[in-house]
Amino acid sequence: MNLKLKQGQDSRLEVRDESLLKATAVTDKQPQRSRWEPHAWKQAAYLGSQRNMASNVEVVAMDCEMVGVGPHQESGLARCSLVAINGDVLYDKFIRPEGEITNYRTRVSGITRQHMEQATPFAVARLEILQLLKGKLVVGHDLKHDFKALNENMSGYNIYDTATDRLLWHEAKLSYCRRVSLRVLSERLLGESIQNSWSGHSSVEDARAAMKLYLISRQIRAR
């Protein structure tokens, strides 16, 4: 994929050609099947088949949930989900952060004390996640927070971020905004309501929403 951007577009949409490894699913449970509507499946299948036109870059969407750690409640990684371009789950694990959890942030994170009882240690999960991200275009919303939670420098990765794609904002008639949430973009462009569960956010749901927005962004640029 070699996207040529017009002046003013986010430069992080550029992708370098690389030889990539194919990801395998790694989860604490059976991989979740995508719940996309049929038309979205067809869209993903079409656009997924087009990704090899210029290169062999694979695409993976990531979303993480954090809890507060230590006396200052700094963000610690407590769940990470990765999904493929068709919505299939590649990775979905609860993760035990380093340090003492002082705020589960359950209303937003969906994380509870029970989730941590058999959670994967951070050091182990971090290596698993980075191996799956290696050489791929990483899709997400405000990914700087996810990479910070992973204790990883994102400058070495190819990134597509819905939080900085001004063309996507324009399509959603949100050009006047200083910041745009994943929830609002999903409502405007996907007609979907996310992050409205009483039990907190789902990182799988959010990763799938980011992937679908990425597909819409590709359609916009193909016009």
GROMACS .gro file of C-alpha atoms in nm:
model
  223
    1MET     CA    1   0.000   0.000   0.000
    2ASN     CA    2   0.148   0.335  -0.098
    3LEU     CA    3  -0.105   0.604  -0.019
    4LYS     CA    4  -0.028   0.948  -0.162
    5LEU     CA    5  -0.170   1.218   0.058
    6LYS     CA    6  -0.290   1.561  -0.033
    7GLN     CA    7  -0.159   1.859   0.157
    8GLY     CA    8  -0.314   1.875   0.504
    9GLN     CA    9  -0.386   1.504   0.533
   10ASP     CA   10  -0.236   1.301   0.813
   11SER     CA   11   0.110   1.180   0.713
   12ARG     CA   12   0.074   0.872   0.933
   13LEU     CA   13  -0.143   0.717   0.665
   14GLU     CA   14   0.171   0.645   0.463
   15VAL     CA   15   0.276   0.281   0.473
   16ARG     CA   16   0.611   0.130   0.389
   17ASP     CA   17   0.637  -0.193   0.190
   18GLU     CA   18   0.743  -0.484   0.412
   19SER     CA   19   0.734  -0.865   0.415
   20LEU     CA   20   0.491  -0.967   0.683
   21LEU     CA   21   0.410  -1.263   0.903
   22LYS     CA   22   0.054  -1.388   0.911
   23ALA     CA   23  -0.106  -1.350   1.254
   24THR     CA   24  -0.263  -1.637   1.445
   25ALA     CA   25  -0.536  -1.596   1.705
   26VAL     CA   26  -0.426  -1.579   2.070
   27THR     CA   27  -0.708  -1.547   2.321
   28ASP     CA   28  -0.810  -1.648   2.671
   29LYS     CA   29  -1.119  -1.807   2.519
   30GLN     CA   30  -1.252  -1.913   2.181
   31PRO     CA   31  -1.204  -1.633   1.924
   32GLN     CA   32  -1.513  -1.418   1.888
   33ARG     CA   33  -1.677  -1.409   1.550
   34SER     CA   34  -1.751  -1.071   1.401
   35ARG     CA   35  -2.104  -0.938   1.426
   36TRP     CA   36  -2.075  -0.706   1.130
   37GLU     CA   37  -2.379  -0.664   0.911
   38PRO     CA   38  -2.367  -0.853   0.576
   39HIS     CA   39  -2.295  -0.541   0.371
   40ALA     CA   40  -1.997  -0.463   0.596
   41TRP     CA   41  -1.863  -0.816   0.546
   42LYS     CA   42  -1.878  -0.766   0.168
   43GLN     CA   43  -1.707  -0.429   0.201
   44ALA     CA   44  -1.431  -0.579   0.414
   45ALA     CA   45  -1.383  -0.868   0.175
   46TYR     CA   46  -1.353  -0.636  -0.123
   47LEU     CA   47  -1.119  -0.386   0.037
   48GLY     CA   48  -0.921  -0.664   0.202
   49SER     CA   49  -0.859  -0.816  -0.140
   50GLN     CA   50  -0.732  -0.477  -0.264
   51ARG     CA   51  -0.461  -0.438   0.001
   52ASN     CA   52  -0.213  -0.634  -0.209
   53MET     CA   53  -0.239  -0.400  -0.507
   54ALA     CA   54   0.076  -0.212  -0.402
   55SER     CA   55   0.220  -0.422  -0.120
   56ASN     CA   56   0.159  -0.713   0.115
   57VAL     CA   57   0.088  -0.499   0.419
   58GLU     CA   58  -0.157  -0.665   0.657
   59VAL     CA   59  -0.392  -0.462   0.871
   60VAL     CA   60  -0.477  -0.516   1.238
   61ALA     CA   61  -0.693  -0.299   1.464
   62MET     CA   62  -0.603  -0.261   1.830
   63ASP     CA   63  -0.785  -0.133   2.134
   64CYS     CA   64  -0.678  -0.146   2.498
   65GLU     CA   65  -0.852  -0.096   2.832
   66MET     CA   66  -0.662   0.050   3.126
   67VAL     CA   67  -0.690   0.054   3.505
   68GLY     CA   68  -0.534   0.292   3.758
   69VAL     CA   69  -0.207   0.170   3.907
   70GLY     CA   70  -0.018   0.299   4.211
   71PRO     CA   71  -0.089   0.597   4.437
   72HIS     CA   72  -0.130   0.833   4.142
   73GLN     CA   73  -0.355   0.591   3.951
   74GLU     CA   74  -0.139   0.594   3.641
   75SER     CA   75  -0.281   0.394   3.350
   76GLY     CA   76  -0.185   0.029   3.340
   77LEU     CA   77  -0.277  -0.217   3.065
   78ALA     CA   78  -0.556  -0.454   3.174
   79ARG     CA   79  -0.700  -0.581   2.844
   80CYS     CA   80  -0.593  -0.576   2.483
   81SER     CA   81  -0.787  -0.684   2.175
   82LEU     CA   82  -0.663  -0.717   1.818
   83VAL     CA   83  -0.894  -0.781   1.523
   84ALA     CA   84  -0.830  -0.862   1.158
   85ILE     CA   85  -0.966  -0.668   0.862
   86ASN     CA   86  -1.277  -0.892   0.851
   87GLY     CA   87  -1.349  -0.844   1.222
   88ASP     CA   88  -1.217  -1.179   1.345
   89VAL     CA   89  -1.045  -1.163   1.684
   90LEU     CA   90  -0.670  -1.230   1.669
   91TYR     CA   91  -0.600  -1.158   2.034
   92ASP     CA   92  -0.815  -1.081   2.338
   93LYS     CA   93  -0.672  -1.119   2.687
   94PHE     CA   94  -0.707  -0.970   3.031
   95ILE     CA   95  -0.365  -0.851   3.146
   96ARG     CA   96  -0.227  -0.805   3.495
   97PRO     CA   97  -0.044  -0.471   3.496
   98GLU     CA   98   0.279  -0.412   3.680
   99GLY     CA   99   0.216  -0.251   4.017
  100GLU     CA  100  -0.083  -0.243   4.250
  101ILE     CA  101  -0.422  -0.171   4.095
  102THR     CA  102  -0.576   0.119   4.288
  103ASN     CA  103  -0.868   0.198   4.057
  104TYR     CA  104  -1.033  -0.058   3.827
  105ARG     CA  105  -1.219   0.216   3.636
  106THR     CA  106  -1.488  -0.047   3.578
  107ARG     CA  107  -1.751   0.196   3.450
  108VAL     CA  108  -1.528   0.273   3.152
  109SER     CA  109  -1.277  -0.013   3.134
  110GLY     CA  110  -1.516  -0.297   3.211
  111ILE     CA  111  -1.237  -0.448   3.423
  112THR     CA  112  -1.313  -0.601   3.762
  113ARG     CA  113  -1.107  -0.769   4.034
  114GLN     CA  114  -1.228  -1.108   3.909
  115HIS     CA  115  -1.077  -1.048   3.564
  116MET     CA  116  -0.734  -1.017   3.721
  117GLU     CA  117  -0.743  -1.353   3.901
  118GLN     CA  118  -0.618  -1.545   3.597
  119ALA     CA  119  -0.493  -1.255   3.387
  120THR     CA  120  -0.177  -1.281   3.178
  121PRO     CA  121   0.123  -1.099   3.330
  122PHE     CA  122   0.208  -0.775   3.153
  123ALA     CA  123   0.557  -0.882   3.044
  124VAL     CA  124   0.419  -1.195   2.876
  125ALA     CA  125   0.122  -1.021   2.712
  126ARG     CA  126   0.338  -0.737   2.586
  127LEU     CA  127   0.563  -0.972   2.390
  128GLU     CA  128   0.261  -1.158   2.247
  129ILE     CA  129   0.095  -0.836   2.133
  130LEU     CA  130   0.405  -0.679   1.980
  131GLN     CA  131   0.474  -0.998   1.785
  132LEU     CA  132   0.126  -0.975   1.632
  133LEU     CA  133   0.172  -0.606   1.548
  134LYS     CA  134   0.512  -0.654   1.390
  135GLY     CA  135   0.523  -0.544   1.025
  136LYS     CA  136   0.154  -0.457   1.006
  137LEU     CA  137  -0.051  -0.142   0.962
  138VAL     CA  138  -0.193  -0.078   1.310
  139VAL     CA  139  -0.542   0.075   1.313
  140GLY     CA  140  -0.704   0.232   1.617
  141HIS     CA  141  -0.836   0.543   1.787
  142ASP     CA  142  -0.592   0.768   1.976
  143LEU     CA  143  -0.329   0.495   1.957
  144LYS     CA  144  -0.071   0.694   2.153
  145HIS     CA  145  -0.248   0.585   2.472
  146ASP     CA  146  -0.246   0.217   2.371
  147PHE     CA  147   0.123   0.222   2.284
  148LYS     CA  148   0.205   0.407   2.605
  149ALA     CA  149   0.024   0.137   2.804
  150LEU     CA  150   0.232  -0.121   2.616
  151ASN     CA  151   0.547   0.072   2.705
  152GLU     CA  152   0.632   0.080   2.334
  153ASN     CA  153   0.751   0.361   2.108
  154MET     CA  154   0.491   0.390   1.831
  155SER     CA  155   0.726   0.573   1.595
  156GLY     CA  156   0.854   0.240   1.467
  157TYR     CA  157   0.509   0.129   1.350
  158ASN     CA  158   0.287   0.206   1.052
  159ILE     CA  159  -0.020   0.373   1.200
  160TYR     CA  160  -0.370   0.468   1.089
  161ASP     CA  161  -0.548   0.663   1.363
  162THR     CA  162  -0.914   0.760   1.339
  163ALA     CA  163  -0.847   1.031   1.599
  164THR     CA  164  -0.628   1.225   1.354
  165ASP     CA  165  -0.787   1.151   1.015
  166ARG     CA  166  -0.935   1.487   0.917
  167LEU     CA  167  -1.087   1.348   0.597
  168LEU     CA  168  -1.284   1.104   0.810
  169TRP     CA  169  -1.396   1.388   1.036
  170HIS     CA  170  -1.504   1.587   0.731
  171GLU     CA  171  -1.708   1.292   0.604
  172ALA     CA  172  -1.881   1.281   0.942
  173LYS     CA  173  -1.940   1.660   0.927
  174LEU     CA  174  -1.719   1.711   1.230
  175SER     CA  175  -1.448   1.931   1.077
  176TYR     CA  176  -1.518   2.205   1.331
  177CYS     CA  177  -1.423   1.981   1.625
  178ARG     CA  178  -1.090   1.988   1.808
  179ARG     CA  179  -1.128   1.624   1.914
  180VAL     CA  180  -1.361   1.350   1.797
  181SER     CA  181  -1.443   1.035   1.991
  182LEU     CA  182  -1.466   0.686   1.847
  183ARG     CA  183  -1.822   0.672   1.972
  184VAL     CA  184  -1.929   0.980   1.774
  185LEU     CA  185  -1.751   0.867   1.457
  186SER     CA  186  -1.924   0.529   1.483
  187GLU     CA  187  -2.264   0.692   1.524
  188ARG     CA  188  -2.212   0.932   1.232
  189LEU     CA  189  -2.043   0.703   0.979
  190LEU     CA  190  -2.139   0.348   1.080
  191GLY     CA  191  -2.484   0.410   1.224
  192GLU     CA  192  -2.374   0.208   1.526
  193SER     CA  193  -2.394   0.282   1.897
  194ILE     CA  194  -2.088   0.167   2.092
  195GLN     CA  195  -1.953   0.215   2.445
  196ASN     CA  196  -2.302   0.223   2.592
  197SER     CA  197  -2.295  -0.094   2.806
  198TRP     CA  198  -2.355  -0.063   3.179
  199SER     CA  199  -2.060  -0.300   3.230
  200GLY     CA  200  -1.807  -0.072   3.058
  201HIS     CA  201  -1.633  -0.058   2.721
  202SER     CA  202  -1.547  -0.363   2.513
  203SER     CA  203  -1.203  -0.346   2.353
  204VAL     CA  204  -1.318  -0.596   2.088
  205GLU     CA  205  -1.615  -0.375   1.996
  206ASP     CA  206  -1.395  -0.066   1.982
  207ALA     CA  207  -1.128  -0.236   1.771
  208ARG     CA  208  -1.391  -0.354   1.523
  209ALA     CA  209  -1.538  -0.004   1.502
  210ALA     CA  210  -1.193   0.142   1.430
  211MET     CA  211  -1.137  -0.117   1.156
  212LYS     CA  212  -1.468  -0.035   0.989
  213LEU     CA  213  -1.383   0.335   0.999
  214TYR     CA  214  -1.049   0.253   0.838
  215LEU     CA  215  -1.235   0.081   0.554
  216ILE     CA  216  -1.453   0.389   0.509
  217SER     CA  217  -1.140   0.605   0.502
  218ARG     CA  218  -1.002   0.392   0.220
  219GLN     CA  219  -1.325   0.434   0.027
  220ILE     CA  220  -1.303   0.813   0.069
  221ARG     CA  221  -0.949   0.818  -0.066
  222ALA     CA  222  -1.044   0.594  -0.359
  223ARG     CA  223  -1.308   0.837  -0.487
   0.00000   0.00000   0.00000
